[in-house]
mmCIF file of C-alpha atoms in Angstrom:
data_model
loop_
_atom_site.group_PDB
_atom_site.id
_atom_site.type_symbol
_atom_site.label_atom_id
_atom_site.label_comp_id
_atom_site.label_asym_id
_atom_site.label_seq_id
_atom_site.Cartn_x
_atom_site.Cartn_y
_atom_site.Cartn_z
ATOM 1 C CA UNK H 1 -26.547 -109.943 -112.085
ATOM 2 C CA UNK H 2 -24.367 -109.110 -108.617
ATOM 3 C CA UNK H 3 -25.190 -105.780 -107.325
ATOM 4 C CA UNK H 4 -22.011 -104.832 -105.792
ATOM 5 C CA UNK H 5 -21.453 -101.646 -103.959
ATOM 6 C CA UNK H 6 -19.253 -98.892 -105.388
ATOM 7 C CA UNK H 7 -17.836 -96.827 -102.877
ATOM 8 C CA UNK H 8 -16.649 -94.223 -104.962
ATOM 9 C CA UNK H 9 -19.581 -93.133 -106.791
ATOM 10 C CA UNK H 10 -22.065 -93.989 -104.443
ATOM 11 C CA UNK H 11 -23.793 -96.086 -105.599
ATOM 12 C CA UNK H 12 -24.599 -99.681 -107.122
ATOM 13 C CA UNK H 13 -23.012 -101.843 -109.761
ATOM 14 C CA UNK H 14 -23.819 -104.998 -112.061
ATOM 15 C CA UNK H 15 -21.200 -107.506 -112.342
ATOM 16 C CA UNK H 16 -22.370 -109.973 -114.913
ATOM 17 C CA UNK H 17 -20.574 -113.146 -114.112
ATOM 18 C CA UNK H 18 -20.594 -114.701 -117.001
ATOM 19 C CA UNK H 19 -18.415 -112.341 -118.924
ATOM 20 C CA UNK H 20 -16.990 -111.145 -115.844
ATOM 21 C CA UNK H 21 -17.304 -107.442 -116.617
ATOM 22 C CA UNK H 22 -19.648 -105.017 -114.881
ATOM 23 C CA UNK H 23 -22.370 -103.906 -116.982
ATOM 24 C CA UNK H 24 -22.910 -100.215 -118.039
ATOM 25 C CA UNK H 25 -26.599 -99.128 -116.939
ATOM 26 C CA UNK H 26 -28.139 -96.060 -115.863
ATOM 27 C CA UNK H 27 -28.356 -95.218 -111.965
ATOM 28 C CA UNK H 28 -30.366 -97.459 -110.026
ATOM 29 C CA UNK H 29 -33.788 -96.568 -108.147
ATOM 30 C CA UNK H 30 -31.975 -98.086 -104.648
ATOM 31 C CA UNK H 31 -30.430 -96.505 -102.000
ATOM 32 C CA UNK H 32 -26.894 -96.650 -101.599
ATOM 33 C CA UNK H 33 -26.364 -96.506 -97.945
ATOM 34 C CA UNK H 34 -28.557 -100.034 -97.365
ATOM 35 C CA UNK H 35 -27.984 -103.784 -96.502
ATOM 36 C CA UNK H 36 -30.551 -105.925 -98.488
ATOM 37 C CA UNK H 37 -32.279 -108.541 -96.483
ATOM 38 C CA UNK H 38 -33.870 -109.978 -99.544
ATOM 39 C CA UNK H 39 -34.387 -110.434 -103.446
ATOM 40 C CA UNK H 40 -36.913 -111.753 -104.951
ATOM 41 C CA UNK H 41 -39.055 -111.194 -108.181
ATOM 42 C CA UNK H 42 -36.822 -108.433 -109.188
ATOM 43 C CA UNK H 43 -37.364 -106.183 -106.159
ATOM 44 C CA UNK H 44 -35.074 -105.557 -103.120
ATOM 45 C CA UNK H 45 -36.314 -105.632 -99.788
ATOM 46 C CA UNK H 46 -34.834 -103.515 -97.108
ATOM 47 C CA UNK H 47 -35.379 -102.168 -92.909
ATOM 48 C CA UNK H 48 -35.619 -98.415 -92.310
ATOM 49 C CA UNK H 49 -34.580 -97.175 -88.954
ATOM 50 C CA UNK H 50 -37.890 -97.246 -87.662
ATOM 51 C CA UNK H 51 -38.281 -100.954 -88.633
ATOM 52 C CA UNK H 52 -40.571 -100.112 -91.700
ATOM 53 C CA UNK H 53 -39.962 -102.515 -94.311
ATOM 54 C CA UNK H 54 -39.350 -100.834 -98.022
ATOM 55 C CA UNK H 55 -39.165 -103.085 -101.245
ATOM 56 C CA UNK H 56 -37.108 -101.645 -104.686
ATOM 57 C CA UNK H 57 -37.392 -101.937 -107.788
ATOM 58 C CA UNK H 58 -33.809 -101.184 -109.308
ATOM 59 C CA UNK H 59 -34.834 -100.924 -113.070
ATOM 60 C CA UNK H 60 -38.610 -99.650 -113.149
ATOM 61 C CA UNK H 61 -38.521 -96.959 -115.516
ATOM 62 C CA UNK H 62 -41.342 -95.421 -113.163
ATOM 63 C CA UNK H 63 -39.585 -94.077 -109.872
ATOM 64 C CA UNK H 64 -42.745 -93.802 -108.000
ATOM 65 C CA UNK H 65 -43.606 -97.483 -108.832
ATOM 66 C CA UNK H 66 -40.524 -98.422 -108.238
ATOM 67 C CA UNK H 67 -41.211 -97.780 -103.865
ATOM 68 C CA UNK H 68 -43.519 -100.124 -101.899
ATOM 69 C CA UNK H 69 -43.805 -98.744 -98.403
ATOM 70 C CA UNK H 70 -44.856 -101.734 -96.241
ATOM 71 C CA UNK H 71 -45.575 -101.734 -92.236
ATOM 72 C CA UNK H 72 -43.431 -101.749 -89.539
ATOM 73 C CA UNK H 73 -42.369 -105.052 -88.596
ATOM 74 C CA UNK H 74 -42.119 -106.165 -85.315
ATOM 75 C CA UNK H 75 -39.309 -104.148 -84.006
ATOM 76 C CA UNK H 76 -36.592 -105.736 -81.393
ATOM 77 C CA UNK H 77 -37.774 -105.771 -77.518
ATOM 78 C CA UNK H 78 -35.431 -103.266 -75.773
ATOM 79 C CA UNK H 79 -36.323 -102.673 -71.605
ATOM 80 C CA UNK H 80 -38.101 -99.487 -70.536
ATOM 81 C CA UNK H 81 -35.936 -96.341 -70.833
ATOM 82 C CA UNK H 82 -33.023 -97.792 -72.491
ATOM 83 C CA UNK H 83 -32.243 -95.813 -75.493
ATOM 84 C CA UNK H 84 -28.710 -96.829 -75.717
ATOM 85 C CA UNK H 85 -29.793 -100.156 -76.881
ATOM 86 C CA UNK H 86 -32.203 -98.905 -78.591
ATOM 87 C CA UNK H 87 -30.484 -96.977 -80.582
ATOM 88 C CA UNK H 88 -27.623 -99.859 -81.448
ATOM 89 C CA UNK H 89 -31.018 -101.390 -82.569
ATOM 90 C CA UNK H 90 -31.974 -98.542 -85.418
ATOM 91 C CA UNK H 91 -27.765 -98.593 -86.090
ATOM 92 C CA UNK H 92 -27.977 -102.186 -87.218
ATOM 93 C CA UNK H 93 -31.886 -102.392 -88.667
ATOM 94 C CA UNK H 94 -31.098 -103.202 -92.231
ATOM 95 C CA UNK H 95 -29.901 -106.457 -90.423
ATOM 96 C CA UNK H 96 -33.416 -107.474 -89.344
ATOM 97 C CA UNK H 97 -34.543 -108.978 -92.475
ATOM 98 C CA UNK H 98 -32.571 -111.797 -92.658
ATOM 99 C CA UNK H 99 -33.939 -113.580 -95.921
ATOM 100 C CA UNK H 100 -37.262 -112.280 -97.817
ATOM 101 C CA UNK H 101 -39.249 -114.188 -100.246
ATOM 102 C CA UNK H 102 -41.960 -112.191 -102.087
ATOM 103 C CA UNK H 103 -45.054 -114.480 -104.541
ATOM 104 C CA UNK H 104 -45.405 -112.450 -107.800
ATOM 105 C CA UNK H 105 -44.122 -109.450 -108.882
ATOM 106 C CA UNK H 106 -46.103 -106.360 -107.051
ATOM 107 C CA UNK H 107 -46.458 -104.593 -110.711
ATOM 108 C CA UNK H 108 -47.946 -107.224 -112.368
ATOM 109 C CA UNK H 109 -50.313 -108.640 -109.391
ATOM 110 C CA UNK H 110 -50.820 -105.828 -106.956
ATOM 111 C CA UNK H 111 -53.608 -106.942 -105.335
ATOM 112 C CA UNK H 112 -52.547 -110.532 -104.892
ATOM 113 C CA UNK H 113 -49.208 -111.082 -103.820
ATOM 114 C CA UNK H 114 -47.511 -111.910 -100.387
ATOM 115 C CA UNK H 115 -43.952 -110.899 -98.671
ATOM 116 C CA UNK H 116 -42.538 -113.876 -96.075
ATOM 117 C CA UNK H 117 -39.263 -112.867 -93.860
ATOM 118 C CA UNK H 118 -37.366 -114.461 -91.836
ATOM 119 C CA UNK H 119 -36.555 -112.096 -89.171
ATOM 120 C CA UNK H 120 -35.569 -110.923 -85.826
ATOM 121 C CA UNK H 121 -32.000 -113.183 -85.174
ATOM 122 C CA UNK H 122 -33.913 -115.811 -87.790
ATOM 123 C CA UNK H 123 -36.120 -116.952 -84.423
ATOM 124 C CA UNK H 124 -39.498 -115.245 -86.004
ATOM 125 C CA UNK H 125 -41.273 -115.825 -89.148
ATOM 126 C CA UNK H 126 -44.313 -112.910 -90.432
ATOM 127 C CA UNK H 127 -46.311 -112.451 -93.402
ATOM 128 C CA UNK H 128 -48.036 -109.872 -95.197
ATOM 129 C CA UNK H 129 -50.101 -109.370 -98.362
ATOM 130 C CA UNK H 130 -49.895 -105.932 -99.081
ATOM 131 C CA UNK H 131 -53.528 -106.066 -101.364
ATOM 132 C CA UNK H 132 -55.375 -106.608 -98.142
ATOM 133 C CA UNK H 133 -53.444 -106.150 -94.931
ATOM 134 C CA UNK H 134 -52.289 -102.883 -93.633
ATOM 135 C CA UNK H 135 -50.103 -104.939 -90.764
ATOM 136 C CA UNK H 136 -47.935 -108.044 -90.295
ATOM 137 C CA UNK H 137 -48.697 -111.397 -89.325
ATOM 138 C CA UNK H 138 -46.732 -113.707 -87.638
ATOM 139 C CA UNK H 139 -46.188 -117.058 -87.920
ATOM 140 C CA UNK H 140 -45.258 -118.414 -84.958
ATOM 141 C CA UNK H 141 -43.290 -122.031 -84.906
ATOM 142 C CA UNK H 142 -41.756 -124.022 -82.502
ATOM 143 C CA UNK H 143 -38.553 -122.527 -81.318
ATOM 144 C CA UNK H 144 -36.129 -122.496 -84.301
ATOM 145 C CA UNK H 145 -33.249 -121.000 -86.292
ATOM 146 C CA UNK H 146 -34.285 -120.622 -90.043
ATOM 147 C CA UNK H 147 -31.635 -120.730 -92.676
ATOM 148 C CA UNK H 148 -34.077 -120.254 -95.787
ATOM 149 C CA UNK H 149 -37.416 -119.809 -97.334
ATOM 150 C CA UNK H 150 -38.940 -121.074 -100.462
ATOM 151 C CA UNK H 151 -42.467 -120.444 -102.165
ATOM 152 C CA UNK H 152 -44.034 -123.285 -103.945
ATOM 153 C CA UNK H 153 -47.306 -124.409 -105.177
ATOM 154 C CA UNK H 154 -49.408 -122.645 -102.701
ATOM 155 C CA UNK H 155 -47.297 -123.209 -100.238
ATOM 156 C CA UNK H 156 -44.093 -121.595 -97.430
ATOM 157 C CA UNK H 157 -41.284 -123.928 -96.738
ATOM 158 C CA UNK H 158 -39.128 -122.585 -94.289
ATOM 159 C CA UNK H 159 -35.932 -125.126 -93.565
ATOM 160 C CA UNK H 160 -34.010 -124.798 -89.669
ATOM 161 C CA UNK H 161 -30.517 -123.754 -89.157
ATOM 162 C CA UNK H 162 -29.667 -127.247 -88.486
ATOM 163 C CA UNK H 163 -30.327 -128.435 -91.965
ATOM 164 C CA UNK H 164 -32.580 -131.285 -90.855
ATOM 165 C CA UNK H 165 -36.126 -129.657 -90.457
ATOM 166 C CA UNK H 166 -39.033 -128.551 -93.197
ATOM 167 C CA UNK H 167 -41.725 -126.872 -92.446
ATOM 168 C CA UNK H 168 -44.721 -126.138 -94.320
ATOM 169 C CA UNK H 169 -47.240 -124.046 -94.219
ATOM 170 C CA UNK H 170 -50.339 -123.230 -96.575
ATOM 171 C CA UNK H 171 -50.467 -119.836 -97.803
ATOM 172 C CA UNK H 172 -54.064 -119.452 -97.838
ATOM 173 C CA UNK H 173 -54.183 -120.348 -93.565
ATOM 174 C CA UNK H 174 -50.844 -120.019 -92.849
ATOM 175 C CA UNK H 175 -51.043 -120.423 -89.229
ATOM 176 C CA UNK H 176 -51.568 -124.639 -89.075
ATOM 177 C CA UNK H 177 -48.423 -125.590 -90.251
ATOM 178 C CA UNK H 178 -46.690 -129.168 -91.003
ATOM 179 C CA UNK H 179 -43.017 -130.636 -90.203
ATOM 180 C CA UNK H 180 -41.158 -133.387 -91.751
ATOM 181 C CA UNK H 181 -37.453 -134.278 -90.205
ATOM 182 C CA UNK H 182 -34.382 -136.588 -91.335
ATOM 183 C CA UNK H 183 -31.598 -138.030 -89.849
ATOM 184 C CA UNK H 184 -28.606 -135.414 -90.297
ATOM 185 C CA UNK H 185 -24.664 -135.977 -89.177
ATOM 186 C CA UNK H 186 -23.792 -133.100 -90.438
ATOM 187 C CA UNK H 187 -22.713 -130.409 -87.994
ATOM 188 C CA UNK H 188 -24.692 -127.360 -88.442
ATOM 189 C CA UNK H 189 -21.845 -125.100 -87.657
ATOM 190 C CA UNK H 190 -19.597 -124.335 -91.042
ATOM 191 C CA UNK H 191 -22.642 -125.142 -93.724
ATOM 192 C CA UNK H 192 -24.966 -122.513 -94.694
ATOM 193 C CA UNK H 193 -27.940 -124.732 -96.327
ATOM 194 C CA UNK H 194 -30.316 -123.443 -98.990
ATOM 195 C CA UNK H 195 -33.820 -124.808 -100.248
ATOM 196 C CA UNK H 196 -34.745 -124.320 -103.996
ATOM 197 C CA UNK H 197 -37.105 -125.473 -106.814
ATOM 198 C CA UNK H 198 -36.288 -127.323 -109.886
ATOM 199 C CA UNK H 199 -37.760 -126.787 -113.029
ATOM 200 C CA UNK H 200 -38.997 -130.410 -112.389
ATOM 201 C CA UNK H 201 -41.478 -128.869 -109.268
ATOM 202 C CA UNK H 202 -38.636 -131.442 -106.836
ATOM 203 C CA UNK H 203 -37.337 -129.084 -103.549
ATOM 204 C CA UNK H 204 -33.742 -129.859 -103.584
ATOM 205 C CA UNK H 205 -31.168 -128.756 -100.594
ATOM 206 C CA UNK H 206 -27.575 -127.628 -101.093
ATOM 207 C CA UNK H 207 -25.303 -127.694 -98.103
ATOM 208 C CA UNK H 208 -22.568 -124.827 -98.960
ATOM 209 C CA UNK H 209 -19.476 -126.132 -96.505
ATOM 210 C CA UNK H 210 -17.503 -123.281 -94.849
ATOM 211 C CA UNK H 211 -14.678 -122.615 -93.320
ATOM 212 C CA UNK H 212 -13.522 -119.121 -91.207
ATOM 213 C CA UNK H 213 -9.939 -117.514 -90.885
ATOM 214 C CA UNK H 214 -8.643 -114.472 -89.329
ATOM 215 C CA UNK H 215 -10.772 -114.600 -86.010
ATOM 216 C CA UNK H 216 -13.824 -115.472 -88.422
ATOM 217 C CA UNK H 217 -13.594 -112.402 -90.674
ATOM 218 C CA UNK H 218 -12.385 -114.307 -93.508
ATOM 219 C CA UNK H 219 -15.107 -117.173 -94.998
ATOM 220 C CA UNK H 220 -13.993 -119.672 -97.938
ATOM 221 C CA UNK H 221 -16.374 -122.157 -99.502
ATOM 222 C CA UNK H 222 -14.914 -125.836 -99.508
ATOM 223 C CA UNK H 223 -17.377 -128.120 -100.811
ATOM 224 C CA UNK H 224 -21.067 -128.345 -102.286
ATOM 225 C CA UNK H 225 -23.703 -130.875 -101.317
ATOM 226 C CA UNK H 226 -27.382 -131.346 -103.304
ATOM 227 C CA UNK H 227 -29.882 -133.566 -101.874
ATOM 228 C CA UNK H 228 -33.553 -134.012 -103.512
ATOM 229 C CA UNK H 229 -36.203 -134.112 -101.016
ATOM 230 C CA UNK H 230 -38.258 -136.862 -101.531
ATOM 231 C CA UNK H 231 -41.598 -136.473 -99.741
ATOM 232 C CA UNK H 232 -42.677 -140.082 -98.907
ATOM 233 C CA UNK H 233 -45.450 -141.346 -96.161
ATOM 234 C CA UNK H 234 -45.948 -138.200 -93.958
ATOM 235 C CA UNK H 235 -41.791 -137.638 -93.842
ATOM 236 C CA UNK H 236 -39.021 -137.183 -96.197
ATOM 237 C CA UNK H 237 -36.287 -138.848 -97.853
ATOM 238 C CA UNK H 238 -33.177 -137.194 -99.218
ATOM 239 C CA UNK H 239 -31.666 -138.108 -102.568
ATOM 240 C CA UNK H 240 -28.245 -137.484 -103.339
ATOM 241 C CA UNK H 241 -27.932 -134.985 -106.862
ATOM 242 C CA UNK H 242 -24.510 -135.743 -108.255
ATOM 243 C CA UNK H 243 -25.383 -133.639 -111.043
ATOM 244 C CA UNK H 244 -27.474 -130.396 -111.683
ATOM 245 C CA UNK H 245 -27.764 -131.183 -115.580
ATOM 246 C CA UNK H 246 -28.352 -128.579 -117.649
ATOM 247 C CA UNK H 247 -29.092 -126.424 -114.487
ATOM 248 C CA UNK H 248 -27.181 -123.840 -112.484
ATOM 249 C CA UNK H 249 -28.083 -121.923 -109.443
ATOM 250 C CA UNK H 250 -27.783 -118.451 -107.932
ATOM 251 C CA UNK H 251 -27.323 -117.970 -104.516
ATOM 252 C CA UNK H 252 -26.758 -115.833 -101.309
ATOM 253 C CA UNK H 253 -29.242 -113.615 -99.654
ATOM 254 C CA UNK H 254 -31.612 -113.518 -102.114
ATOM 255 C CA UNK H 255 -34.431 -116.136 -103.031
ATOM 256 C CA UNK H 256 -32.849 -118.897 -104.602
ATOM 257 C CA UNK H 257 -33.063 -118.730 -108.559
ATOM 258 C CA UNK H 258 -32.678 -122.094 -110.672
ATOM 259 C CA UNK H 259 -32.108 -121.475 -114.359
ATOM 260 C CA UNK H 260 -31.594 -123.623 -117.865
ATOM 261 C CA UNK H 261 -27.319 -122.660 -118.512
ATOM 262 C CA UNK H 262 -27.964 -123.252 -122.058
ATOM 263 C CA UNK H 263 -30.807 -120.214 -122.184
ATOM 264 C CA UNK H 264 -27.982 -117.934 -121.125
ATOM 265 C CA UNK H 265 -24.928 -117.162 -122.940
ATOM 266 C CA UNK H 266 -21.706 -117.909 -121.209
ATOM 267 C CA UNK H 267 -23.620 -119.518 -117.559
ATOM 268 C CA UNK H 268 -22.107 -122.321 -116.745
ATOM 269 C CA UNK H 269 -24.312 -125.507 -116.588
ATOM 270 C CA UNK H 270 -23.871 -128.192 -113.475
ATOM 271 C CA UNK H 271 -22.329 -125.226 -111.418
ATOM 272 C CA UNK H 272 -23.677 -123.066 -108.264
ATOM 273 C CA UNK H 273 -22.845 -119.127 -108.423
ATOM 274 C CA UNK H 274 -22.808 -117.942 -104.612
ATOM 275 C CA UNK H 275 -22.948 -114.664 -103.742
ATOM 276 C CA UNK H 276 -21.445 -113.703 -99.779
ATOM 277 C CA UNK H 277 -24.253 -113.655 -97.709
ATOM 278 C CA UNK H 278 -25.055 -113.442 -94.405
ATOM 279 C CA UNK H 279 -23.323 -115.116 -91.504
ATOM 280 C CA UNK H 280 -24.781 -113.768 -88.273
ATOM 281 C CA UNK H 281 -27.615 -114.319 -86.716
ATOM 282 C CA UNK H 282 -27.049 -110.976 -84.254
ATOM 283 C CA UNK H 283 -27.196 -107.683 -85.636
ATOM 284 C CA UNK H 284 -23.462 -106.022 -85.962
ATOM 285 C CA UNK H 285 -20.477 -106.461 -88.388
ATOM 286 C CA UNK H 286 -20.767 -109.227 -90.915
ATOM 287 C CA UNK H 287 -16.766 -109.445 -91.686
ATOM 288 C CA UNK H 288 -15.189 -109.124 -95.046
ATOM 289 C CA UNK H 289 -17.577 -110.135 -97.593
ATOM 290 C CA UNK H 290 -15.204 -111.963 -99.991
ATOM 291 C CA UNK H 291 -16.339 -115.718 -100.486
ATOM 292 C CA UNK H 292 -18.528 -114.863 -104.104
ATOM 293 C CA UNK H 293 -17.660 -117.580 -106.998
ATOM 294 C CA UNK H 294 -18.615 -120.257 -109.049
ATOM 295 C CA UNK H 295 -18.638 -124.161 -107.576
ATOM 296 C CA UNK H 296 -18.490 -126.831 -109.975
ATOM 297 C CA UNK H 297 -20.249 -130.102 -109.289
ATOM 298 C CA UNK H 298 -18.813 -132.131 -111.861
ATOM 299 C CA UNK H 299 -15.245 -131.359 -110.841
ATOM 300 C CA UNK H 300 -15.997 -130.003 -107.006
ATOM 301 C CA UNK H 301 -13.846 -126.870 -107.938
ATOM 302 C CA UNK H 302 -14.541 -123.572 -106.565
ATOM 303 C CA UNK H 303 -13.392 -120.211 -108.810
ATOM 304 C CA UNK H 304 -13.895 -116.550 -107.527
ATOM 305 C CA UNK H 305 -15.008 -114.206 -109.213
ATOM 306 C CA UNK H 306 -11.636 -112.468 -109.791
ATOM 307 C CA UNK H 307 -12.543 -109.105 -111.239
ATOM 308 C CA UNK H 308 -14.250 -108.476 -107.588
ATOM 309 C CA UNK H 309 -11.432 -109.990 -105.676
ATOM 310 C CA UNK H 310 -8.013 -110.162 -107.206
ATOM 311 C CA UNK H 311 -8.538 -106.394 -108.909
ATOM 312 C CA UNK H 312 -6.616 -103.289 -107.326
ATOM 313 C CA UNK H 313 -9.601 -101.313 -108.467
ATOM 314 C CA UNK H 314 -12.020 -103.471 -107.378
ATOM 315 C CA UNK H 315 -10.702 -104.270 -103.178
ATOM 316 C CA UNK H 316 -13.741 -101.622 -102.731
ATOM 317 C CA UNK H 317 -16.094 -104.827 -102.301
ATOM 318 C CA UNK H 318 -14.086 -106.025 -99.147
ATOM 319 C CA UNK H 319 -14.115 -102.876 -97.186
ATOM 320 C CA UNK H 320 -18.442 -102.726 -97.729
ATOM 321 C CA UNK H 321 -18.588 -105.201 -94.395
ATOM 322 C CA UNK H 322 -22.298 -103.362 -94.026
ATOM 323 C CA UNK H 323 -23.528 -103.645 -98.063
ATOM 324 C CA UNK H 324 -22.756 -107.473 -99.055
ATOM 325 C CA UNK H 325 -23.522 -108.222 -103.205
ATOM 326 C CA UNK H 326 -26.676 -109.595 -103.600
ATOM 327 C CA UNK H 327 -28.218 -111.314 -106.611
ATOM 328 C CA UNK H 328 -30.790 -109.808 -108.557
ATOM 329 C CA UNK H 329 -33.272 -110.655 -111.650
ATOM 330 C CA UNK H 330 -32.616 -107.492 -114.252
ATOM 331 C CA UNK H 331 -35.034 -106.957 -116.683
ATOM 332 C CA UNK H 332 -33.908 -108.950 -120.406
ATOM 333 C CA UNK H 333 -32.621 -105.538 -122.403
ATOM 334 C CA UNK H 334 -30.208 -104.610 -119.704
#
C-alpha cells in the first residue's frame, strides 16, 4: 500500500495500486503532521523536534504497542548561542532520518531486533538495538554520501551516493566494516540507486534515472537499470538483469520490498512501483512530490499512478511538499 496524505481530513490514506482505488480502513495509529524517514517491517519511523526517534505501527490493534520511543539521535551541530539555526533545525527534523531499515518486527522479537539510519545529510550511519541499548551507536565510515541500506544474512550493506561503493558491516561487531568498489560511468547526479534482496539471497541494484523541471521542483523518472552484484575474489562484479521474472519491486523511502506478482492479485510482474522519495540531502523543501508510478522492464515504459496525479480530487498529494507517500507492508485482512 501508498500511504498518501489527505489534507482534508487529516490524516492518512491507502492507495492500493493495483486496483488503483484507495482502500477503506479505519484511522491509522500515525501522526498526521510527520515526514517518514523510513519503513520497514510494517512500522514507520519518524524525528520528533527534539531529535528523538519514534517508530509506528499504523494497523496494531493495540495503540500502546503500536509506539516505540527510541533515543535521541545525534542531533545537528549548531554554534554556541545560535538559536535561530537551531530552531530551522527542530523546523525541518522529520528530515533527519533519511532512510531506516529495522531487522524483525519489534512485536514479534522485542528483545532482539536492531534499527540502522542513515542520517544527518546521509554523511552518518548509527545503530541501535532497542532490547539492550538505551543509546545510539554510530558507525563511523570513511567520508561518504549513502543512498540506501539493506539487511541481509547477518549483515548491513550500506551503498554511496555515487552508485559505485558497498559496504558491509557485521551486525554482531558492527564497527570493522568491509568495502568492495566497481568501475561506474554513470554520473551520480539524475539517478537515485537502490540496493535490494531477491528471493534468490542475490543483492541486486536498480539505478532509477531522473530528470528535474521547473527550477528542480518537478522530477520525472526516464529509465530503469538492474544490475546483480556478483561478489567474486574480495570485489564485485555487476550483472546486467534484463528481466525481474516473476518479481516486482516497491520502492521510495522505505526499505526496499521484493515480492512474487503472481502471489498478489492484479501486481504487475517484471515491473518496479516507485513511490516519490527523497531528493535532498539538506534539510528544507523537497518540491512537488509527483514522480509515483509503475516502470516496466520488459517494455521500459513508465505509467503514473493516475488516480493520485491526473484526479481534480486528488491534486492534494502535490501540495504535501513536507509528507511524501511512502510504502508500507499492511497486515493481509486489510
Amino acid at each position: 500500500m501508498l500511504m498518501v496524505p489527505n489534507r482534508k481530513q487529516h490524516t492518512w490514506d491507502m492507495y492500493d495500486p493495483m486496483t488503483n482505488k484507495f482502500k477503506e480502513i479505519s484511522k491509522l495509529h500515525i501522526p498526521y503532521d510527520k515526514r517518514f524517514g523510513g519503513s520497514s517491517q510494517g512500522w514507520l519511523v519518524t524525528v520528533n523536534r527534539d531529535f528523538t526517534v519514534t517508530l509506528y505501527k499504523p494497523y496494531s490493534t493495540d495503540h500502546d504497542s503500536a509506539i516505540i520511543n527510541l533515543p535521541c539521535l545525534f542531533p545537528p551541530e549548531v554554534e554556541d548561542g545560535d538559536l535561530e539555526g537551531l530552531e530551522d533545525m527542530r523546523e525541518y527534523c522529520d528530515q533527519h532520518i533519511y532512510k531506516a531499515t529495522i531487522t524483525a518486527d519489534p512485536l514479534i522479537n522485542p528483545n532482539d531486533y536492531m534499527v540502522v539510519v542513515i542520517y544527518l545529510h546521509c554523511w552518518k550511519i548509527a545503530i541501535i538495538s532497542p532490547g539492550r541499548d538505551n543509546i545510539w551507536r554510530k558507525i563511523d565510515p570513511d567520508e561518504e554520501i549513502f543512498s540506501d541500506t539493506l539487511f541481509n544474512s547477518n549483515k548491513f550493506y550500506f551503498l554511496n551516493h555515487n552508485h559505485d561503493t558497498l559496504s558491509s558491516y557485521d551486525s554482531r561487531e558492527p564497527y570493522c566494516g568491509t568495502k568492495v568498489t566497481w568501475n561506474n560511468s554513470d554520473n551520480w547526479f539524475g539517478i537515485k540507486s537502490y540496493i535490494v534482496k531477491s528471493f534468490e539471497g542475490d543483492i541486486l541494484q536498480v539505478l532509477r534515472r531522473c530528470e528535474w523541471k521547473d527550477s528542480l521542483t518537478i522530477r520525472r523518472t526516464t529509465k530503469v537499470n538492474i544490475f546483480k552484484l556478483d561478489f567474486v575474489d574480495g570485489g564485485v562484479k555487476r550483472v546486467i538483469v534484463k528481466s525481474l521474472g516473476d518479481a516486482a519491486l516497491f520502492l521510495g523511502d522505505n526499505s526496499s520490498i521484493y515480492v512474487r506478482a503472481s502471489n498478489f492479485l492484479g501486481c504487475k510482474s517484471n515491473c518496479i512501483y516507485f513511490s516519490h522519495d527523497t531528493d535532498l540531502i539538506s534539510y528544507g523543501p523537497q518540491g512537488v512530490p509527483c514522480d509515483c508510478g509503475i516502470y516496466n522492464l520488459g517494455d521500459n515504459s513508465y505509467k503514473k499512478f493516475t488516480l493520485l496525479l491526473d484526479d481534480e480530487e486528488s491534486t492534494i498529494i502535490s501540495k504535501m511538499e513536507a509528507q511524501p507517500p511512502i510504502w508500507i507492508q499492511p497486515i493481509l485482512n486489510l
